[in-house]
Amino acid sequence: METPALRAPEADSVLPPWLRGIFPVLVALPVLAAFHWLLNESPFAVYLLSVMGVNIILAVSLNIVNGMTGQFSIGHAGFMAVGAYISGVLSLSLKEVALSFLPVAVSDQVFFTVALLAGGLAAAACGFLVGLPSLRLRGDYLAIVTLGFGEIIRVVVQNTDAFGRALGLSGIPQVSTPYMVYFWVFLVVLVARRIAGSSHGRSLWAIREDEVAAEAMGVDTTGYKVRSFVISSFFAGIAGGLFAHFVPIINPGSFTFVKSMEIVVMVVLGGLGSTTGAIVAAIFLTLLPEGLRSAFNLLGTESTLAQKVDQIRMPIYGLLLVVLMLSRPQGLFGTRELWDVLPRWIPRRRRGLS
Amino acid sequence: MAQLLQHLINGLAAGTIYALVALGYTMVYGVLKLINFAHGDVMMVGVYMGYATAFALGREVRGSLLGVAIIFAVAMLGCGLLGFLIERFAYRPLREKPRLTALITAIGISFALSYGFQLDIGFLPGASPRAFPEVIEPKEWIVIGDRDVVVWNWQVISLAIAVALMVGLQYLVFRTRFGRAMRAVSWDHRVAALMGIPTDRVIALTFMLSSALAAGAGLLYAIKDTSVSPLMGLYVGLKAFVAAVIGGIGHVPGAVVGALVLGLVEEFVVGYAASTWRDAVAFGFLILVLLVKPGGLFGRVAAEKV
């Protein structure tokens, strides 16, 4: 594995110190507002952007475990399912309740936030449970346990009456907005970047590069591993909650091993350890099937061919993984971030150590 | 009592088939320290090869001993070739890379095969399950009481084949020159190469052997289940892999014991609880075993090299 570029993120920033803390917010707010303004008219664009946002949250959060900590987890869809179902059930039971002193839309968003947080916390609790075996298991074995855990969650959901068994939940209020989705995207990216630059992040990189050496240097490996699992699954739960509030129906079929692998493909394609890489890959892999489908539709071919795109997607993902591992095992960006690979004439942050 | 006995027999029969698939995982892991995630999908391809051969042979030949032999031979040879190709072009270039890259590649191949076979372009079979032809006509061989306990012929046949293959494999690994080479490569393939062992050839042969085994096991499974679908490899493979890990992956008798235990556990869950919980119980059992013994029932946890 290539070593992560060591850099002191704050040391040589061009921004004055008082601006550094709030700068991301200042950038994010207008972007979100622009989204909101652009999307008011087109429900399909709203849907597509919401899916994209959910995928970005999933990929960035999985990257914290798979990329930064080096613990290969392949059960991320399980945490997403926990978040989706817990927040969905909560929203369903709170459907009739409203805060009468607030406008309806605002009151809906308040309850939505509460439901999301509940889903996220439930997923985080599950992440804690999965993180614990990492006390004793490493590498391949841990990967299998995460896979097994994801499948167990799916089967439990499938057999619980409160979760609608195999039919799933329907009638969850559709209160999710792109605004909300991108607020959480912003938050997860912020958290991931802050972790990467902090001493916590240094410990995670150390565990990823050589667990034994990290332990010998006094890094509390299990503590950090469990914590990265908890943070990662919290955001996966949030992503699930957001997903549940803009699709009409959630069922156990949405959270299988296949969904987990989709997220893994995004992280691996972007580069294990690169947050911006995960974002770019998530956007690309969300748009690719849609783009192909509309391309086929534009060409005027019969609709069966457009339907085939959905079938071709999975084999292409598989081949993509193989070709990527053979030709560029570190992914598109490796552990670097987008601004590290931009052309030279674009001004960039200077590297501290490298 | 009779019901218990029947469940016991069914569980053992299911377990032997898992065992054959699990042996493939264990062999490859033993030699290469690679979890060959695509193993179950190679099995699926083998089943489709057998399916195509059975139809090519036609109705008269299909049920005869010769027909069965041809079907098994074609599927096992074809799968051996497929295993060779996968090893040569997907795993060999990654041998010196971190193990994670090979694991991701294996997952990629698994997806390419299982979802590739779902397309209905050209000769590919499409996503819907097909009925596997009655290659071996099912017969009740042992009936106790008023059909209280029934043992089918395919159960006995698959048990016999499985036992024979296991004994053969154990002989191959511990009593032959090739087996000694395998063990040497497993210990340290670089040192083995220095000692004049053709490591590439040994690894390729191991892959072909495990793939051929998978094809045979897959056909037994298809005969029992009478239905084939492109996704069968993903699920049977996952179960067999769980079995191999429970037994301690890389340990040949361990894989067999793990598979039998898993088959029994699943059968009892289906028989006495609810069939929908089967997968969860299998994985729950796996996690439990790994928590108590991180290397599996028979595996040893290797000391970490610093």
XYZ file of C-alpha atoms in Angstrom:
660
model
C 0.000 0.000 0.000
C 1.274 3.452 -0.699
C 1.937 5.514 2.346
C -0.512 8.326 3.004
C 0.906 11.731 2.293
C 1.746 13.083 5.677
C 0.802 16.686 5.900
C -0.087 19.137 8.580
C -3.423 20.365 7.309
C -3.681 23.557 9.300
C -0.077 24.706 9.348
C 0.207 26.425 5.989
C -3.343 27.261 5.106
C -3.865 30.467 3.158
C -6.905 31.329 5.265
C -6.732 33.516 8.344
C -7.248 31.488 11.510
C -10.651 32.931 12.381
C -12.006 31.908 8.989
C -10.734 28.316 8.999
C -13.370 26.936 11.320
C -16.398 28.355 9.545
C -15.024 28.343 6.001
C -16.585 24.972 5.034
C -19.977 26.236 6.177
C -19.607 29.415 4.165
C -18.869 27.334 1.063
C -21.551 24.741 1.694
C -24.478 27.097 2.321
C -24.560 28.773 -1.097
C -24.010 25.417 -2.796
C -26.975 23.937 -0.958
C -29.093 26.979 -1.721
C -28.196 26.701 -5.391
C -29.227 23.049 -5.353
C -32.507 23.915 -3.780
C -33.213 26.603 -6.321
C -32.219 24.438 -9.282
C -34.231 21.429 -8.239
C -37.587 22.865 -7.374
C -39.086 21.900 -10.690
C -37.781 18.446 -11.510
C -38.742 15.495 -9.299
C -36.405 13.162 -11.168
C -33.428 15.412 -10.582
C -34.396 15.620 -6.906
C -34.525 11.838 -6.717
C -31.246 11.357 -8.568
C -29.448 13.927 -6.441
C -30.838 12.372 -3.270
C -29.603 8.924 -4.335
C -26.266 10.428 -5.183
C -26.074 12.139 -1.810
C -26.973 8.955 0.043
C -24.305 7.071 -1.894
C -21.744 9.751 -1.081
C -22.564 9.474 2.635
C -22.247 5.694 2.451
C -18.976 5.747 0.526
C -17.331 8.420 2.673
C -18.406 6.705 5.883
C -17.234 3.272 4.715
C -13.952 4.894 3.744
C -13.365 5.726 7.409
C -13.308 2.014 8.246
C -12.002 0.473 5.014
C -9.709 3.210 3.845
C -8.385 4.983 6.887
C -8.364 2.163 9.436
C -7.703 -0.635 6.950
C -10.377 -2.912 8.441
C -12.110 -4.410 5.439
C -15.826 -4.277 6.197
C -18.283 -5.709 3.662
C -21.546 -5.390 5.572
C -22.216 -1.686 5.290
C -25.712 -2.187 3.868
C -26.666 -3.807 7.170
C -26.056 -0.570 9.071
C -27.914 1.321 6.400
C -30.829 -1.066 6.907
C -30.831 -0.445 10.659
C -30.960 3.303 10.123
C -33.624 3.055 7.432
C -35.927 0.787 9.408
C -35.565 2.430 12.821
C -36.110 5.933 11.464
C -38.854 4.679 9.143
C -40.796 3.020 11.953
C -40.349 6.083 14.136
C -41.608 8.381 11.389
C -44.583 6.125 10.756
C -45.595 6.174 14.408
C -45.083 9.939 14.665
C -46.973 10.620 11.458
C -49.997 12.176 13.136
C -48.038 14.149 15.692
C -47.189 17.767 14.896
C -45.746 20.669 16.788
C -48.653 23.056 16.476
C -46.665 26.175 17.288
C -44.523 25.632 14.178
C -45.483 25.603 10.494
C -46.210 22.080 9.232
C -43.118 21.871 7.025
C -40.832 22.902 9.864
C -42.467 20.543 12.318
C -42.074 17.704 9.803
C -38.378 18.446 9.479
C -37.984 18.485 13.265
C -39.482 15.014 13.553
C -37.506 13.874 10.533
C -34.284 14.974 12.194
C -35.237 13.169 15.391
C -36.014 9.993 13.434
C -32.762 10.263 11.495
C -30.728 10.665 14.640
C -32.487 7.717 16.247
C -31.703 5.594 13.182
C -28.114 6.765 13.183
C -27.664 6.018 16.875
C -29.191 2.557 16.507
C -26.810 1.859 13.631
C -23.920 3.182 15.713
C -24.866 0.751 18.491
C -24.748 -2.073 15.923
C -21.408 -0.733 14.721
C -20.150 -1.002 18.273
C -21.270 -4.644 18.368
C -19.462 -5.366 15.091
C -16.408 -3.450 16.146
C -15.985 -5.567 19.269
C -14.986 -8.779 17.442
C -12.156 -6.769 15.915
C -10.580 -7.210 19.357
C -9.769 -10.742 18.309
C -10.171 -10.984 14.561
C -8.175 -9.413 11.813
C -8.080 -9.196 8.060
C -10.153 -11.701 6.155
C -11.876 -13.061 9.229
C -13.137 -9.651 10.262
C -14.400 -9.080 6.717
C -16.420 -12.284 6.967
C -17.876 -11.321 10.322
C -19.043 -7.976 8.949
C -20.589 -9.777 5.995
C -22.320 -12.187 8.330
C -23.544 -9.345 10.495
C -25.028 -7.551 7.500
C -26.860 -10.700 6.466
C -28.118 -11.337 10.010
C -29.584 -7.841 10.159
C -31.348 -8.476 6.865
C -32.812 -11.771 8.064
C -33.910 -10.254 11.388
C -35.679 -7.442 9.538
C -37.260 -9.967 7.217
C -38.751 -11.851 10.157
C -40.004 -8.986 12.305
C -43.636 -7.997 12.052
C -42.968 -4.417 13.121
C -40.691 -4.035 10.094
C -43.231 -5.420 7.663
C -41.363 -8.692 7.060
C -40.433 -9.313 3.412
C -42.950 -6.727 2.175
C -41.111 -3.913 3.878
C -42.352 -0.571 5.118
C -44.534 1.645 3.018
C -46.222 4.933 3.755
C -43.208 6.525 5.387
C -43.745 10.288 5.037
C -41.684 11.562 2.107
C -40.145 14.456 3.978
C -36.548 14.142 2.821
C -35.232 17.054 0.797
C -31.980 17.422 -1.153
C -31.231 20.200 1.272
C -31.273 17.743 4.184
C -29.347 15.082 2.239
C -26.611 17.517 1.334
C -26.426 18.865 4.836
C -25.507 15.342 5.957
C -23.142 14.885 3.031
C -21.427 18.043 4.139
C -21.311 16.831 7.721
C -19.868 13.407 6.907
C -17.217 14.909 4.649
C -16.328 17.420 7.326
C -16.075 14.699 9.969
C -14.011 12.440 7.687
C -11.613 15.242 6.807
C -11.278 16.394 10.390
C -10.573 12.830 11.491
C -7.987 12.380 8.755
C -6.123 15.468 9.853
C -6.315 14.850 13.594
C -4.176 12.752 15.871
C -7.025 10.240 15.845
C -6.555 10.020 12.109
C -2.807 9.513 12.469
C -3.541 6.557 14.745
C -5.998 5.146 12.210
C -3.412 5.452 9.413
C -0.883 3.754 11.666
C -3.276 0.854 12.296
C -3.917 0.590 8.588
C -0.258 0.475 7.667
C 0.913 -1.927 10.350
C -1.250 -2.929 13.246
C 1.474 -4.597 15.260
C 3.819 -1.661 14.897
C 1.026 0.751 15.822
C 0.296 -1.236 18.938
C 3.970 -1.278 19.824
C 4.053 2.508 19.503
C 1.313 2.751 22.100
C -1.708 3.196 19.847
C -4.820 1.748 21.490
C -5.666 -0.276 18.380
C -8.918 -1.845 19.521
C -10.204 1.449 20.870
C -9.562 3.226 17.601
C -10.949 0.392 15.511
C -14.192 0.235 17.496
C -14.528 4.012 17.339
C -14.071 4.101 13.584
C -16.716 1.368 13.256
C -19.127 3.369 15.413
C -18.654 6.627 13.479
C -18.865 4.881 10.129
C -22.030 2.972 10.993
C -23.652 6.076 12.491
C -23.413 7.795 9.124
C -24.512 4.664 7.305
C -27.600 4.688 9.524
C -28.222 8.341 8.663
C -27.879 7.482 4.974
C -30.411 4.693 5.439
C -32.809 7.069 7.183
C -32.524 9.620 4.395
C -33.048 6.872 1.838
C -36.157 5.629 3.651
C -37.695 9.099 3.545
C -37.540 9.654 -0.183
C -38.217 6.235 -1.707
C -41.815 5.047 -1.492
C -41.056 1.610 -0.033
C -38.125 0.095 1.795
C -37.776 -3.681 1.909
C -35.051 -6.109 2.950
C -34.145 -6.568 -0.718
C -32.646 -3.065 -0.784
C -30.023 -3.917 1.817
C -28.419 -7.133 0.637
C -24.813 -8.155 0.214
C -25.056 -6.651 -3.274
C -25.692 -3.169 -1.881
C -22.722 -3.573 0.462
C -20.562 -4.482 -2.482
C -21.735 -1.443 -4.444
C -20.460 0.747 -1.627
C -17.191 -1.200 -1.469
C -16.737 -0.680 -5.205
C -17.165 3.071 -4.730
C -14.546 3.177 -1.978
C -12.089 0.962 -3.838
C -12.552 2.817 -7.112
C -11.963 6.169 -5.453
C -8.938 4.882 -3.620
C -8.868 3.380 -0.150
C -8.269 6.313 2.133
C -9.221 9.186 -0.137
C -12.356 11.073 0.929
C -12.664 13.062 -2.271
C -11.954 9.877 -4.209
C -14.910 8.202 -2.525
C -17.108 11.186 -3.391
C -16.052 11.236 -7.037
C -16.529 7.467 -7.350
C -19.952 7.627 -5.685
C -21.104 10.359 -8.054
C -19.682 8.552 -11.072
C -21.163 5.173 -10.196
C -24.578 6.700 -9.454
C -24.671 8.622 -12.694
C -23.209 5.882 -14.890
C -26.306 3.639 -15.080
C -28.612 6.650 -15.423
C -26.395 8.146 -18.085
C -26.247 4.903 -20.037
C -29.997 4.510 -19.779
C -30.755 7.992 -21.055
C -28.138 7.571 -23.765
C -29.924 4.455 -24.954
C -33.238 6.264 -24.778
C -31.880 9.202 -26.770
C -30.574 6.870 -29.441
C -34.137 5.720 -29.853
C -33.469 2.058 -29.196
C -36.316 0.014 -27.811
C -36.865 0.185 -24.090
C -35.693 -3.399 -23.465
C -32.153 -2.323 -24.172
C -32.443 0.486 -21.652
C -33.675 -2.035 -19.111
C -30.653 -4.195 -19.801
C -28.446 -1.414 -18.492
C -29.567 -2.252 -14.999
C -28.611 -5.896 -15.501
C -25.251 -5.040 -17.035
C -24.379 -2.816 -14.084
C -23.427 -5.617 -11.698
C -21.153 -7.596 -14.068
C -19.513 -4.308 -14.993
C -18.903 -3.577 -11.303
C -17.271 -6.989 -10.971
C -15.029 -6.540 -13.990
C -14.243 -3.002 -12.869
C -12.936 -4.341 -9.555
C -10.768 -6.935 -11.291
C -9.327 -4.543 -13.874
C -8.772 -1.890 -11.224
C -6.919 -4.254 -8.911
C -4.743 -5.484 -11.772
C -3.919 -2.109 -13.231
C -4.253 0.392 -10.392
C -4.699 -1.354 -7.052
C -4.627 1.893 -5.108
C -7.774 3.149 -6.875
C -8.155 6.335 -8.874
C -6.725 8.639 -6.248
C -4.900 6.279 -3.915
C -4.749 7.930 -0.534
C -4.468 11.354 -2.120
C -7.259 13.860 -2.226
C -8.611 15.546 -5.306
C -6.548 18.686 -4.855
C -3.350 16.637 -4.745
C -3.876 15.374 -8.274
C -5.112 18.573 -9.918
C -2.953 20.037 -12.710
C -0.024 22.079 -11.542
C -1.252 25.488 -12.692
C -4.107 25.393 -10.196
C -2.969 26.862 -6.897
C -3.109 24.296 -4.143
C -2.332 23.840 -0.532
C 1.343 23.331 -0.042
C 2.352 20.018 1.434
C 3.823 20.152 4.902
C 5.669 16.868 4.926
C 5.677 14.497 2.060
C -37.542 -39.896 17.487
C -38.069 -40.852 13.876
C -38.354 -37.191 12.975
C -35.078 -36.470 14.736
C -33.382 -39.270 12.831
C -34.743 -37.979 9.545
C -33.452 -34.475 10.281
C -30.112 -35.962 11.218
C -29.883 -37.767 7.887
C -30.973 -34.737 5.872
C -28.552 -32.520 7.749
C -25.653 -34.876 7.108
C -26.568 -35.114 3.427
C -26.653 -31.337 3.094
C -23.436 -31.148 5.083
C -21.526 -33.473 2.775
C -22.307 -31.273 -0.212
C -21.218 -28.171 1.682
C -18.113 -30.104 2.635
C -17.133 -30.699 -0.987
C -17.464 -27.013 -1.806
C -15.723 -26.080 1.438
C -12.759 -28.314 0.567
C -12.092 -26.122 -2.455
C -11.978 -22.999 -0.312
C -9.723 -24.700 2.174
C -7.272 -26.010 -0.437
C -6.840 -22.649 -2.104
C -6.565 -20.871 1.230
C -4.058 -23.422 2.419
C -1.772 -22.907 -0.555
C -2.270 -19.245 -1.350
C -3.758 -17.678 1.824
C -6.457 -16.314 -0.466
C -10.177 -16.447 0.204
C -11.351 -17.377 -3.247
C -14.693 -15.608 -3.168
C -15.383 -16.697 -6.727
C -15.333 -20.383 -5.785
C -19.105 -20.645 -5.440
C -19.584 -18.990 -8.808
C -17.142 -21.351 -10.466
C -19.368 -24.063 -9.011
C -22.396 -22.390 -10.588
C -20.691 -22.288 -13.984
C -19.920 -25.982 -13.587
C -23.561 -26.713 -12.879
C -24.584 -24.889 -16.061
C -21.971 -26.856 -18.003
C -23.491 -30.045 -16.660
C -26.959 -28.733 -17.497
C -25.955 -28.003 -21.096
C -24.252 -31.399 -21.431
C -27.298 -33.180 -20.086
C -29.449 -31.594 -22.762
C -26.887 -32.246 -25.470
C -26.878 -35.932 -24.525
C -30.625 -36.275 -24.872
C -33.164 -38.130 -22.800
C -32.010 -41.745 -23.318
C -28.357 -41.385 -22.366
C -28.961 -38.908 -19.567
C -30.113 -41.307 -16.863
C -27.588 -44.046 -17.584
C -24.337 -44.527 -15.698
C -22.377 -43.495 -18.795
C -24.442 -40.349 -19.138
C -23.859 -39.366 -15.540
C -20.145 -39.998 -15.941
C -20.002 -37.845 -19.080
C -21.919 -35.016 -17.420
C -19.637 -35.028 -14.388
C -16.502 -35.316 -16.521
C -17.433 -32.419 -18.811
C -18.412 -30.154 -15.928
C -15.333 -30.966 -13.870
C -12.895 -30.611 -16.762
C -14.534 -27.389 -17.930
C -14.418 -25.947 -14.438
C -10.809 -27.013 -14.012
C -9.992 -25.014 -17.120
C -12.002 -22.045 -15.861
C -10.165 -22.214 -12.527
C -6.850 -22.266 -14.372
C -7.793 -19.190 -16.404
C -8.962 -17.269 -13.347
C -5.787 -18.091 -11.471
C -3.560 -17.268 -14.421
C -5.084 -13.925 -15.354
C -6.615 -12.592 -12.149
C -4.704 -13.931 -9.160
C -1.180 -14.678 -10.367
C -0.324 -11.048 -11.234
C -1.347 -10.068 -7.702
C 0.599 -12.684 -5.813
C 3.155 -10.301 -4.342
C 0.575 -7.593 -3.612
C -1.215 -7.153 -0.263
C -3.814 -9.815 0.380
C -6.637 -7.320 0.309
C -6.157 -6.661 -3.422
C -6.570 -10.345 -4.205
C -9.670 -10.509 -2.002
C -11.238 -7.572 -3.853
C -10.357 -9.183 -7.184
C -12.011 -12.400 -6.062
C -15.167 -10.513 -5.122
C -15.058 -8.826 -8.530
C -14.825 -12.137 -10.372
C -17.633 -13.521 -8.275
C -19.866 -10.621 -9.274
C -18.852 -10.736 -12.915
C -19.680 -14.446 -13.111
C -22.901 -14.541 -11.126
C -24.425 -11.419 -12.632
C -22.909 -12.022 -16.043
C -24.768 -15.313 -16.166
C -28.028 -13.492 -15.464
C -27.925 -11.590 -18.718
C -29.943 -13.093 -21.506
C -27.637 -12.061 -24.297
C -26.525 -14.736 -26.730
C -25.937 -18.113 -25.138
C -26.161 -16.892 -21.545
C -28.974 -18.504 -19.584
C -30.877 -15.533 -18.130
C -31.863 -14.821 -14.565
C -34.760 -17.197 -14.026
C -34.074 -20.525 -12.309
C -34.142 -23.629 -14.494
C -35.142 -27.144 -13.573
C -32.141 -29.448 -13.566
C -32.906 -32.642 -15.524
C -33.260 -35.862 -13.556
C -29.789 -37.169 -14.094
C -30.106 -39.641 -11.271
C -33.643 -40.844 -10.824
C -34.553 -40.302 -7.152
C -35.303 -43.551 -5.346
C -35.976 -44.360 -1.740
C -33.243 -46.752 -0.719
C -33.826 -47.240 2.976
C -37.277 -46.890 4.440
C -37.824 -47.422 8.141
C -41.314 -48.067 9.452
C -44.238 -46.481 7.662
C -42.029 -43.999 5.760
C -40.992 -42.506 9.105
C -37.417 -42.264 8.022
C -36.470 -42.202 4.349
C -32.983 -42.253 2.920
C -32.797 -41.297 -0.755
C -30.333 -42.762 -3.193
C -28.787 -39.372 -3.983
C -28.074 -38.872 -0.302
C -26.124 -42.114 -0.140
C -24.405 -41.472 -3.473
C -23.331 -37.961 -2.558
C -22.149 -39.151 0.845
C -20.107 -41.889 -0.803
C -18.622 -39.560 -3.396
C -17.885 -36.950 -0.761
C -16.160 -39.417 1.548
C -14.159 -40.848 -1.337
C -13.045 -37.396 -2.448
C -12.092 -36.404 1.093
C -10.032 -39.524 1.645
C -8.448 -39.047 -1.755
C -7.606 -35.454 -0.967
C -6.125 -36.323 2.395
C -4.014 -38.982 0.641
C -2.984 -36.523 -2.039
C -1.911 -33.867 0.449
C -0.025 -36.108 2.881
C 1.210 -39.066 0.843
C 2.209 -37.841 -2.602
C 4.997 -35.751 -4.035
C 2.485 -33.204 -5.298
C 0.956 -32.985 -1.835
C 4.348 -32.397 -0.318
C 4.939 -29.623 -2.855
C 1.558 -28.129 -1.948
C 2.423 -28.118 1.710
C 5.803 -26.585 0.999
C 4.236 -23.815 -1.083
C 1.698 -23.260 1.659
C 4.480 -22.882 4.212
C 6.435 -20.311 2.245
C 6.169 -20.116 -1.498
C 9.364 -18.151 -1.994
C 11.508 -20.623 -0.107
C 9.692 -23.442 -1.887
C 10.628 -21.894 -5.222
C 14.267 -21.702 -4.103
C 14.132 -25.403 -3.300
C 13.212 -26.151 -6.885
C 9.478 -26.565 -6.503
C 7.597 -25.181 -9.514
C 5.316 -23.001 -7.373
C 3.348 -21.572 -10.271
C 2.475 -25.030 -11.492
C 1.571 -26.276 -8.016
C -0.702 -23.313 -7.390
C -2.345 -23.618 -10.804
C -2.954 -27.337 -10.258
C -4.419 -26.674 -6.816
C -6.780 -24.164 -8.352
C -7.837 -26.574 -11.089
C -8.368 -29.322 -8.547
C -10.487 -27.147 -6.295
C -12.545 -25.860 -9.219
C -13.161 -29.371 -10.496
C -14.243 -30.399 -6.998
C -16.599 -27.435 -6.941
C -18.179 -28.551 -10.206
C -18.736 -32.053 -8.857
C -20.231 -30.718 -5.650
C -22.414 -28.305 -7.575
C -23.844 -31.117 -9.688
C -24.659 -33.120 -6.553
C -26.346 -30.036 -5.154
C -28.316 -29.489 -8.370
C -29.459 -33.116 -8.376
C -30.697 -32.702 -4.810
C -32.265 -29.295 -5.298
C -33.461 -29.847 -8.915
C -33.135 -26.163 -9.664
C -30.256 -24.089 -10.988
C -29.927 -20.324 -11.106
C -27.035 -17.911 -11.627
C -27.192 -16.779 -8.017
C -26.933 -20.265 -6.516
C -23.149 -19.974 -6.428
C -23.257 -16.830 -4.328
C -25.340 -18.464 -1.610
C -24.056 -22.040 -1.642
C -20.551 -20.644 -1.887
C -21.111 -18.362 1.080
C -22.423 -21.239 3.177
C -19.564 -23.498 2.221
C -17.161 -20.737 3.013
C -18.772 -20.317 6.425
C -18.296 -24.052 6.910
C -14.631 -23.839 5.983
C -14.066 -20.978 8.410
C -15.921 -22.756 11.210
C -13.638 -25.755 10.775
C -10.555 -23.583 10.581
C -9.784 -22.550 7.041
C -6.817 -24.353 5.503
C -7.498 -27.518 7.504
C -8.917 -30.337 5.344
C -10.748 -32.488 7.949
C -11.780 -29.233 9.652
C -13.667 -28.154 6.546
C -15.542 -31.455 6.497
C -16.452 -31.300 10.178
C -17.432 -27.643 9.865
C -19.657 -28.423 6.884
C -21.366 -31.341 8.633
C -21.973 -29.223 11.729
C -23.350 -26.409 9.594
C -25.595 -28.777 7.635
C -26.985 -30.209 10.864
C -27.503 -26.809 12.487
C -29.343 -25.521 9.423
C -31.496 -28.619 9.144
C -32.525 -28.421 12.794
C -33.339 -24.729 12.511
C -35.515 -25.430 9.489
C -37.074 -28.467 11.151
C -37.767 -27.122 14.612
C -37.787 -23.328 14.264
C -38.497 -21.400 11.079
C -36.901 -21.856 7.668
C -36.607 -18.100 7.152
C -34.079 -17.869 9.975
C -31.699 -20.338 8.360
C -29.158 -17.870 6.955
C -29.066 -15.773 10.113
C -28.403 -18.851 12.233
C -25.582 -19.972 9.953
C -23.838 -16.628 10.229
C -24.624 -16.263 13.922
C -23.051 -19.652 14.516
C -19.999 -18.556 12.539
C -19.576 -15.377 14.567
C -19.989 -17.331 17.793
C -17.325 -19.861 16.806
C -14.940 -17.132 15.700
C -15.395 -15.225 18.945
C -14.579 -18.277 21.033
C -11.879 -19.644 18.740
C -10.655 -16.957 16.325
C -8.934 -19.517 14.112
C -11.940 -21.819 13.739
C -12.514 -25.116 15.510
C -9.331 -26.820 14.297
C -7.298 -23.872 13.115
C -4.417 -22.437 14.987
C -3.911 -18.712 15.257
C -0.549 -18.064 13.690
C 1.804 -15.907 15.679
C 2.066 -12.442 14.199
C 5.355 -11.844 12.413
C 6.888 -8.543 13.318
